Tab-separated table of C-alpha atoms in Angstrom:
chain	number	residue	atom	x	y	z
G	1	UNK	CA	-0.098	0.092	0.039
G	2	UNK	CA	1.575	3.455	-0.898
G	3	UNK	CA	0.084	6.973	-0.114
G	4	UNK	CA	1.765	10.014	2.772
G	5	UNK	CA	2.341	8.678	5.575
G	6	UNK	CA	1.459	4.904	5.256
G	7	UNK	CA	4.462	3.087	6.669
G	8	UNK	CA	4.618	6.127	9.672
G	9	UNK	CA	0.502	4.693	10.398
G	10	UNK	CA	1.675	0.795	9.754
G	11	UNK	CA	4.156	1.540	12.553
G	12	UNK	CA	2.619	3.139	15.598
G	13	UNK	CA	-0.569	-0.087	14.772
G	14	UNK	CA	2.152	-2.955	15.041
G	15	UNK	CA	4.098	-1.235	19.071
G	16	UNK	CA	0.639	0.135	19.960
G	17	UNK	CA	-2.195	-1.324	18.384
G	18	UNK	CA	-5.455	1.187	19.319
G	19	UNK	CA	-3.598	4.054	19.441
G	20	UNK	CA	-4.410	5.601	16.113
G	21	UNK	CA	-8.150	4.386	16.379
G	22	UNK	CA	-8.201	6.680	19.033
G	23	UNK	CA	-6.175	9.730	17.551
G	24	UNK	CA	-7.793	9.456	14.153
G	25	UNK	CA	-11.137	9.717	15.868
G	26	UNK	CA	-10.341	12.447	18.838
G	27	UNK	CA	-11.025	15.920	17.554
G	28	UNK	CA	-7.443	18.033	17.106
G	29	UNK	CA	-8.227	20.439	20.612
G	30	UNK	CA	-9.622	17.504	22.355
G	31	UNK	CA	-6.038	16.033	22.302
G	32	UNK	CA	-4.716	19.362	22.251
G	33	UNK	CA	-6.395	20.719	25.722
G	34	UNK	CA	-4.944	20.717	29.493
G	35	UNK	CA	-6.882	17.873	30.391
G	36	UNK	CA	-6.129	15.749	27.237
G	37	UNK	CA	-6.117	11.741	28.582
G	38	UNK	CA	-4.356	11.262	25.065
G	39	UNK	CA	-0.990	10.490	27.555
G	40	UNK	CA	-3.483	7.802	28.841
G	41	UNK	CA	-4.126	6.737	26.225
G	42	UNK	CA	-0.556	6.466	25.094
G	43	UNK	CA	0.306	4.436	28.542
G	44	UNK	CA	-3.259	2.628	28.456
G	45	UNK	CA	-1.981	1.058	24.438
G	46	UNK	CA	1.583	-0.047	25.469
G	47	UNK	CA	3.771	2.874	23.984
G	48	UNK	CA	5.857	3.701	27.031
G	49	UNK	CA	7.731	0.657	26.520
G	50	UNK	CA	8.114	1.341	22.880
G	51	UNK	CA	12.604	2.303	23.224
G	52	UNK	CA	13.555	0.030	26.354
G	53	UNK	CA	15.096	-3.073	25.003
G	54	UNK	CA	13.233	-6.675	25.152
G	55	UNK	CA	15.562	-7.546	28.085
G	56	UNK	CA	14.650	-4.904	30.454
G	57	UNK	CA	10.792	-5.792	29.233
G	58	UNK	CA	10.274	-3.152	26.666
G	59	UNK	CA	9.211	-3.622	23.025
G	60	UNK	CA	12.726	-2.956	21.643
G	61	UNK	CA	12.281	-0.250	18.870
G	62	UNK	CA	14.312	0.619	16.572
G	63	UNK	CA	15.250	3.826	16.290
G	64	UNK	CA	14.399	3.367	12.994
G	65	UNK	CA	11.117	2.369	13.997
G	66	UNK	CA	10.337	4.849	17.010
G	67	UNK	CA	10.487	8.121	14.708
G	68	UNK	CA	8.365	6.998	12.170
G	69	UNK	CA	5.595	6.701	15.281
G	70	UNK	CA	6.897	9.720	16.486
G	71	UNK	CA	5.806	11.204	13.427
G	72	UNK	CA	2.177	9.819	12.787
G	73	UNK	CA	1.623	10.518	17.089
G	74	UNK	CA	2.667	14.349	16.249
G	75	UNK	CA	0.501	14.136	12.783
G	76	UNK	CA	-2.659	14.238	14.873
G	77	UNK	CA	-1.596	15.238	18.801
G	78	UNK	CA	1.835	17.412	18.642
G	79	UNK	CA	1.069	17.872	22.063
G	80	UNK	CA	1.462	14.386	23.062
G	81	UNK	CA	4.296	13.225	20.634
G	82	UNK	CA	6.087	16.188	23.210
G	83	UNK	CA	6.030	15.065	25.975
G	84	UNK	CA	6.072	11.272	25.112
G	85	UNK	CA	9.751	12.447	23.494
G	86	UNK	CA	10.320	13.532	27.337
G	87	UNK	CA	8.972	10.126	28.801
G	88	UNK	CA	10.728	8.242	25.752
G	89	UNK	CA	14.234	10.497	26.676
G	90	UNK	CA	13.942	9.346	30.169
G	91	UNK	CA	13.744	6.125	29.866
G	92	UNK	CA	16.404	6.169	26.860
G	93	UNK	CA	18.989	7.544	29.668
G	94	UNK	CA	17.923	5.095	31.993
G	95	UNK	CA	18.410	2.139	29.872
G	96	UNK	CA	22.046	3.711	28.848
G	97	UNK	CA	22.915	4.152	32.733
G	98	UNK	CA	21.637	-0.152	32.960
G	99	UNK	CA	24.405	-1.128	31.181
G	100	UNK	CA	27.105	-0.733	34.297
G	101	UNK	CA	24.256	-0.944	36.727
G	102	UNK	CA	24.134	-3.799	38.892
G	103	UNK	CA	21.030	-6.543	38.385
G	104	UNK	CA	19.467	-4.820	41.562
G	105	UNK	CA	19.435	-1.378	39.396
G	106	UNK	CA	18.322	-3.623	35.885
G	107	UNK	CA	15.205	-5.136	37.797
G	108	UNK	CA	14.319	-1.271	39.339
G	109	UNK	CA	14.447	-0.549	35.332
G	110	UNK	CA	12.406	-3.433	34.773
G	111	UNK	CA	9.798	-3.010	37.074
G	112	UNK	CA	8.651	0.380	35.508
G	113	UNK	CA	7.883	-0.447	32.268
G	114	UNK	CA	6.165	-3.649	33.241
G	115	UNK	CA	4.049	-0.599	35.535
G	116	UNK	CA	3.603	1.322	32.195
G	117	UNK	CA	4.808	3.815	34.221
G	118	UNK	CA	5.026	7.471	32.350
G	119	UNK	CA	8.219	9.289	33.634
G	120	UNK	CA	9.419	12.577	32.906
G	121	UNK	CA	12.503	14.394	32.391
G	122	UNK	CA	14.369	16.377	34.883
G	123	UNK	CA	17.762	17.003	32.920
G	124	UNK	CA	18.549	19.457	31.827
G	125	UNK	CA	20.911	20.429	27.864
G	126	UNK	CA	24.729	19.559	28.168
G	127	UNK	CA	27.729	21.548	28.322
G	128	UNK	CA	31.207	21.203	27.111
G	129	UNK	CA	33.062	18.905	30.288
G	130	UNK	CA	31.919	15.669	28.854
G	131	UNK	CA	28.727	15.507	30.031
G	132	UNK	CA	25.397	16.408	28.355
G	133	UNK	CA	23.636	17.170	31.261
G	134	UNK	CA	23.764	19.360	34.101
G	135	UNK	CA	22.567	18.524	37.073
G	136	UNK	CA	20.097	21.468	37.917
G	137	UNK	CA	18.984	19.679	41.399
G	138	UNK	CA	21.050	18.950	44.437
G	139	UNK	CA	21.189	15.664	46.885
G	140	UNK	CA	22.511	15.166	50.404
G	141	UNK	CA	22.926	12.449	52.356
G	142	UNK	CA	20.630	11.921	55.007
G	143	UNK	CA	21.173	8.713	56.918
G	144	UNK	CA	19.491	5.867	54.512
G	145	UNK	CA	17.837	8.672	52.161
G	146	UNK	CA	19.166	11.712	49.820
G	147	UNK	CA	17.343	15.084	50.972
G	148	UNK	CA	16.611	16.335	46.835
G	149	UNK	CA	16.076	20.380	46.411
G	150	UNK	CA	16.090	21.987	42.856
G	151	UNK	CA	13.221	23.069	40.175
G	152	UNK	CA	12.483	21.650	36.063
G	153	UNK	CA	10.307	24.077	34.257
G	154	UNK	CA	8.620	23.050	32.048
G	155	UNK	CA	8.406	20.034	32.684
G	156	UNK	CA	6.508	17.587	30.528
G	157	UNK	CA	4.343	15.193	32.095
G	158	UNK	CA	3.911	16.711	35.134
G	159	UNK	CA	0.048	16.112	35.631
G	160	UNK	CA	0.637	12.533	34.544
G	161	UNK	CA	4.089	11.215	36.019
G	162	UNK	CA	4.574	8.543	37.702
G	163	UNK	CA	8.008	9.295	37.676
G	164	UNK	CA	10.605	11.667	37.708
G	165	UNK	CA	13.875	10.925	36.454
G	166	UNK	CA	16.736	13.921	36.897
G	167	UNK	CA	20.743	14.667	37.060
G	168	UNK	CA	21.255	15.509	40.721
G	169	UNK	CA	25.062	16.540	41.932
G	170	UNK	CA	25.683	14.364	44.919
G	171	UNK	CA	27.210	15.977	48.306
G	172	UNK	CA	30.762	14.298	47.311
G	173	UNK	CA	30.632	16.449	43.749
G	174	UNK	CA	29.604	13.533	41.815
G	175	UNK	CA	26.903	13.152	39.491
G	176	UNK	CA	24.059	10.735	40.468
G	177	UNK	CA	20.490	9.917	38.451
G	178	UNK	CA	17.311	10.080	40.613
G	179	UNK	CA	14.210	8.530	40.419
G	180	UNK	CA	11.831	10.655	42.349
G	181	UNK	CA	8.311	9.041	42.595
G	182	UNK	CA	6.033	11.650	42.162
G	183	UNK	CA	4.280	12.972	44.654
G	184	UNK	CA	6.596	12.307	47.663
G	185	UNK	CA	5.861	15.016	50.373
G	186	UNK	CA	7.949	18.453	49.071
G	187	UNK	CA	6.837	17.194	45.900
G	188	UNK	CA	4.640	20.159	43.811
G	189	UNK	CA	3.475	20.687	40.039
G	190	UNK	CA	3.188	24.567	39.532
G	191	UNK	CA	1.703	26.386	36.850
G	192	UNK	CA	3.731	27.742	33.897
G	193	UNK	CA	2.556	26.757	30.085
G	194	UNK	CA	-0.140	29.626	29.652
G	195	UNK	CA	-0.033	29.711	26.104
G	196	UNK	CA	-2.866	26.837	24.590
G	197	UNK	CA	-0.054	26.090	22.365
G	198	UNK	CA	0.625	22.676	22.889
G	199	UNK	CA	-0.789	22.233	26.153
G	200	UNK	CA	-1.804	18.536	26.378
G	201	UNK	CA	2.436	17.708	26.696
G	202	UNK	CA	1.577	19.148	30.265
G	203	UNK	CA	4.538	21.445	30.444
G	204	UNK	CA	4.251	23.146	34.386
G	205	UNK	CA	7.269	23.601	37.423
G	206	UNK	CA	7.848	20.528	38.928
G	207	UNK	CA	9.838	22.121	42.551
G	208	UNK	CA	11.225	20.042	44.965
G	209	UNK	CA	12.146	21.258	48.331
G	210	UNK	CA	14.005	18.798	51.179
G	211	UNK	CA	12.047	15.818	49.045
G	212	UNK	CA	13.730	12.623	51.057
G	213	UNK	CA	14.391	10.003	48.064
G	214	UNK	CA	15.324	6.640	49.471
G	215	UNK	CA	19.340	6.168	48.922
G	216	UNK	CA	18.061	3.494	46.472
G	217	UNK	CA	16.281	5.582	43.895
G	218	UNK	CA	20.040	7.524	43.382
G	219	UNK	CA	21.739	6.017	40.653
G	220	UNK	CA	25.770	7.516	41.027
G	221	UNK	CA	27.045	7.392	37.368
G	222	UNK	CA	29.787	5.276	36.474
G	223	UNK	CA	33.079	6.057	35.768
G	224	UNK	CA	32.638	4.097	32.349
G	225	UNK	CA	31.392	6.354	30.048
G	226	UNK	CA	34.995	9.027	30.569
G	227	UNK	CA	33.134	10.771	27.092
G	228	UNK	CA	29.907	11.656	27.715
G	229	UNK	CA	28.718	9.234	24.980
G	230	UNK	CA	25.922	7.163	27.073
G	231	UNK	CA	24.600	10.068	28.305
G	232	UNK	CA	25.020	11.163	25.144
G	233	UNK	CA	22.863	8.939	23.397
G	234	UNK	CA	19.535	9.933	25.452
G	235	UNK	CA	19.701	13.180	23.728
G	236	UNK	CA	20.184	11.655	20.231
G	237	UNK	CA	16.904	9.500	20.537
G	238	UNK	CA	15.340	13.079	22.508
G	239	UNK	CA	16.462	14.640	18.568
G	240	UNK	CA	15.401	12.765	16.315
G	241	UNK	CA	12.221	11.781	18.372
G	242	UNK	CA	11.265	15.086	19.324
G	243	UNK	CA	12.248	16.253	14.828
G	244	UNK	CA	10.057	13.572	13.585
G	245	UNK	CA	7.018	14.564	16.101
G	246	UNK	CA	6.925	18.040	14.528
G	247	UNK	CA	7.678	16.683	11.131
G	248	UNK	CA	4.459	14.358	11.928
G	249	UNK	CA	2.809	17.908	12.941
G	250	UNK	CA	3.275	19.098	9.469
G	251	UNK	CA	1.993	16.901	7.809
G	252	UNK	CA	-1.738	16.763	8.862
G	253	UNK	CA	-1.001	19.678	6.519
G	254	UNK	CA	0.006	18.080	3.133
G	255	UNK	CA	-3.404	15.979	4.483
G	256	UNK	CA	-5.502	18.557	4.894
G	257	UNK	CA	-4.699	19.567	0.869
G	258	UNK	CA	-5.321	16.075	-0.074
G	259	UNK	CA	-8.730	15.964	1.393
G	260	UNK	CA	-9.251	19.300	-0.369
G	261	UNK	CA	-7.703	18.243	-3.972
G	262	UNK	CA	-8.026	21.760	-5.656
G	263	UNK	CA	-5.521	21.155	-8.450
G	264	UNK	CA	-2.385	22.786	-6.855
G	265	UNK	CA	0.122	20.037	-7.744
G	266	UNK	CA	2.694	22.588	-7.470
G	267	UNK	CA	1.580	23.922	-4.094
G	268	UNK	CA	1.534	20.397	-3.334
G	269	UNK	CA	5.134	19.242	-3.697
G	270	UNK	CA	6.354	22.192	-2.945
G	271	UNK	CA	5.200	21.838	1.081
G	272	UNK	CA	5.884	17.726	0.474
G	273	UNK	CA	9.283	18.488	-0.672
G	274	UNK	CA	10.378	19.398	2.474
G	275	UNK	CA	9.124	17.142	4.256
G	276	UNK	CA	10.473	14.058	2.877
G	277	UNK	CA	13.667	15.290	2.711
G	278	UNK	CA	13.027	16.027	6.566
G	279	UNK	CA	12.051	12.710	7.476
G	280	UNK	CA	14.579	11.599	5.064
G	281	UNK	CA	18.196	12.804	7.191
G	282	UNK	CA	16.390	11.421	10.235
G	283	UNK	CA	15.718	7.917	9.448
G	284	UNK	CA	19.263	8.397	7.665
G	285	UNK	CA	20.386	9.167	11.035
G	286	UNK	CA	18.301	6.808	13.234
G	287	UNK	CA	19.708	3.458	10.525
G	288	UNK	CA	23.491	4.832	11.648
G	289	UNK	CA	22.244	4.993	14.904
G	290	UNK	CA	20.336	1.436	14.770
G	291	UNK	CA	23.936	-0.035	13.388
G	292	UNK	CA	25.713	1.290	16.371
G	293	UNK	CA	26.894	4.304	16.444
G	294	UNK	CA	27.026	7.359	18.845
G	295	UNK	CA	29.167	10.217	20.122
G	296	UNK	CA	30.685	13.225	18.122
G	297	UNK	CA	29.569	12.291	14.473
G	298	UNK	CA	26.410	12.161	14.943
G	299	UNK	CA	25.390	13.762	17.422
G	300	UNK	CA	26.920	17.047	15.031
G	301	UNK	CA	25.107	15.353	12.103
G	302	UNK	CA	21.622	15.556	14.232
G	303	UNK	CA	21.785	19.404	15.081
G	304	UNK	CA	22.293	20.069	11.439
G	305	UNK	CA	19.674	18.510	10.682
G	306	UNK	CA	17.543	19.597	13.703
G	307	UNK	CA	18.732	23.347	11.970
G	308	UNK	CA	17.880	22.354	8.825
G	309	UNK	CA	14.188	21.152	9.974
G	310	UNK	CA	13.741	24.223	11.462
G	311	UNK	CA	13.398	26.138	8.088
G	312	UNK	CA	11.918	23.487	6.213
G	313	UNK	CA	8.453	22.859	7.979
G	314	UNK	CA	8.566	27.058	7.738
G	315	UNK	CA	8.581	27.008	4.455
G	316	UNK	CA	6.911	23.611	4.046
G	317	UNK	CA	4.094	24.720	6.287
G	318	UNK	CA	3.940	28.888	4.689
G	319	UNK	CA	3.166	26.599	1.631
G	320	UNK	CA	0.490	24.519	2.664
G	321	UNK	CA	-1.517	27.345	4.630
G	322	UNK	CA	-0.932	29.565	0.811
G	323	UNK	CA	-2.227	26.953	-0.654
G	324	UNK	CA	-5.642	26.288	1.402
G	325	UNK	CA	-6.563	29.458	0.682
G	326	UNK	CA	-7.974	32.201	2.854
G	327	UNK	CA	-11.120	30.715	3.312
G	328	UNK	CA	-9.965	27.261	4.238
G	329	UNK	CA	-7.657	29.424	6.755
G	330	UNK	CA	-10.848	30.799	8.249
G	331	UNK	CA	-13.594	28.645	8.552
G	332	UNK	CA	-10.356	26.106	10.385
G	333	UNK	CA	-9.327	27.242	13.130
G	334	UNK	CA	-6.191	23.750	13.433
G	335	UNK	CA	-4.495	25.261	10.296
G	336	UNK	CA	-3.974	28.178	12.303
G	337	UNK	CA	-2.775	26.018	15.442
G	338	UNK	CA	-0.629	24.095	13.803
G	339	UNK	CA	1.568	26.529	12.300
G	340	UNK	CA	1.985	28.397	15.750
G	341	UNK	CA	2.451	24.705	17.162
G	342	UNK	CA	5.379	24.130	14.499
G	343	UNK	CA	7.372	26.918	15.661
G	344	UNK	CA	7.195	25.129	18.858
G	345	UNK	CA	9.806	23.203	17.434
G	346	UNK	CA	13.330	26.025	17.366
G	347	UNK	CA	12.660	26.561	21.305
G	348	UNK	CA	13.736	22.929	22.156
G	349	UNK	CA	17.519	23.278	23.884
G	350	UNK	CA	19.866	24.101	22.088
G	351	UNK	CA	19.496	26.799	20.709
G	352	UNK	CA	20.310	27.570	17.381
G	353	UNK	CA	22.983	30.005	18.733
G	354	UNK	CA	23.431	28.925	22.142
G	355	UNK	CA	25.166	25.800	19.127
G	356	UNK	CA	26.570	27.143	15.905
G	357	UNK	CA	30.144	27.972	17.751
G	358	UNK	CA	30.536	24.291	18.685
G	359	UNK	CA	29.343	23.142	15.245
G	360	UNK	CA	31.314	25.761	13.535
G	361	UNK	CA	34.450	24.802	16.094
G	362	UNK	CA	33.614	21.206	15.517
G	363	UNK	CA	34.198	21.744	11.595
G	364	UNK	CA	37.725	23.449	11.948
G	365	UNK	CA	39.062	20.858	14.159
G	366	UNK	CA	37.567	20.795	17.415
G	367	UNK	CA	35.825	18.008	19.305
G	368	UNK	CA	32.135	18.707	19.945
G	369	UNK	CA	30.525	19.037	23.053
G	370	UNK	CA	27.003	20.273	23.983
G	371	UNK	CA	27.099	24.443	25.338
G	372	UNK	CA	24.429	25.656	27.805
């Protein structure tokens, strides 16, 4: 079977049977609202373990399948795509950590997958120095617990999360990954996201004030990754999936053009070409990832792709909206909503301004490292 996004839709149905029907039959304004139940449906239809290896209880989707499924999700609910990207980032980071973890730590991660836990990400963007994630919170040992303080804003999935994962600086000065169950005393969610655009991602402030976390849930980083490749791998998952999500959102405009069939084939091809090239670029990175490539080269390639895709989304949506016409824009608020949501792609870290110097210096022969 051929057609726009047929492969992506089939992939989504393969891994999360039933979710596609729900997304197809639920109005966009409902999916994107603050009280959307899309995240609950994502859990119900088995999406929480998408990128987790089978030996840890997950679905073991390769990156090429994950980005295709995420494009299909983004075409129906960019909020769900953005929010679940942060869930996948969290579990991918834990999975990388598990490579050098104890059996007890691996059992803990497997338990999260078995419970279909929604995991929010308190990781921040990376900095120079070998670590992709800067600790944004502190953890001080007190008996059998750590006392954690800090905040993350915005933090997607804030109202649905079962667990918050974050990078913390422990009192020894080292870094650790903390797994913080939602609802612990001292942990609160405060309003932060005031716009209606992407409100369904539940991106609010998560505040931790003297939260007592069992020491068994604070996992010190191992010394087997001096170049930060394991952590960078989690960020690769983020970059691939968030890009596919917004490509999917823009693809929904192509679907409208096909439905209306105004005969503007040139306009359609201009809009579609930008997205197909963008998706091919992300799939190229995903294939390399699945073949085992990690580290600086693939990270740089993905970042250049993300920067190019930002402009491609603007060009594609502009061509699509022009072709759909003024009456279509007036009569369908969904068109304006998608156009606004697409601009949020540029706000995901690292910003183009912050990363440009290090990308240019990489081409000049210097080592690559994320910058804040």
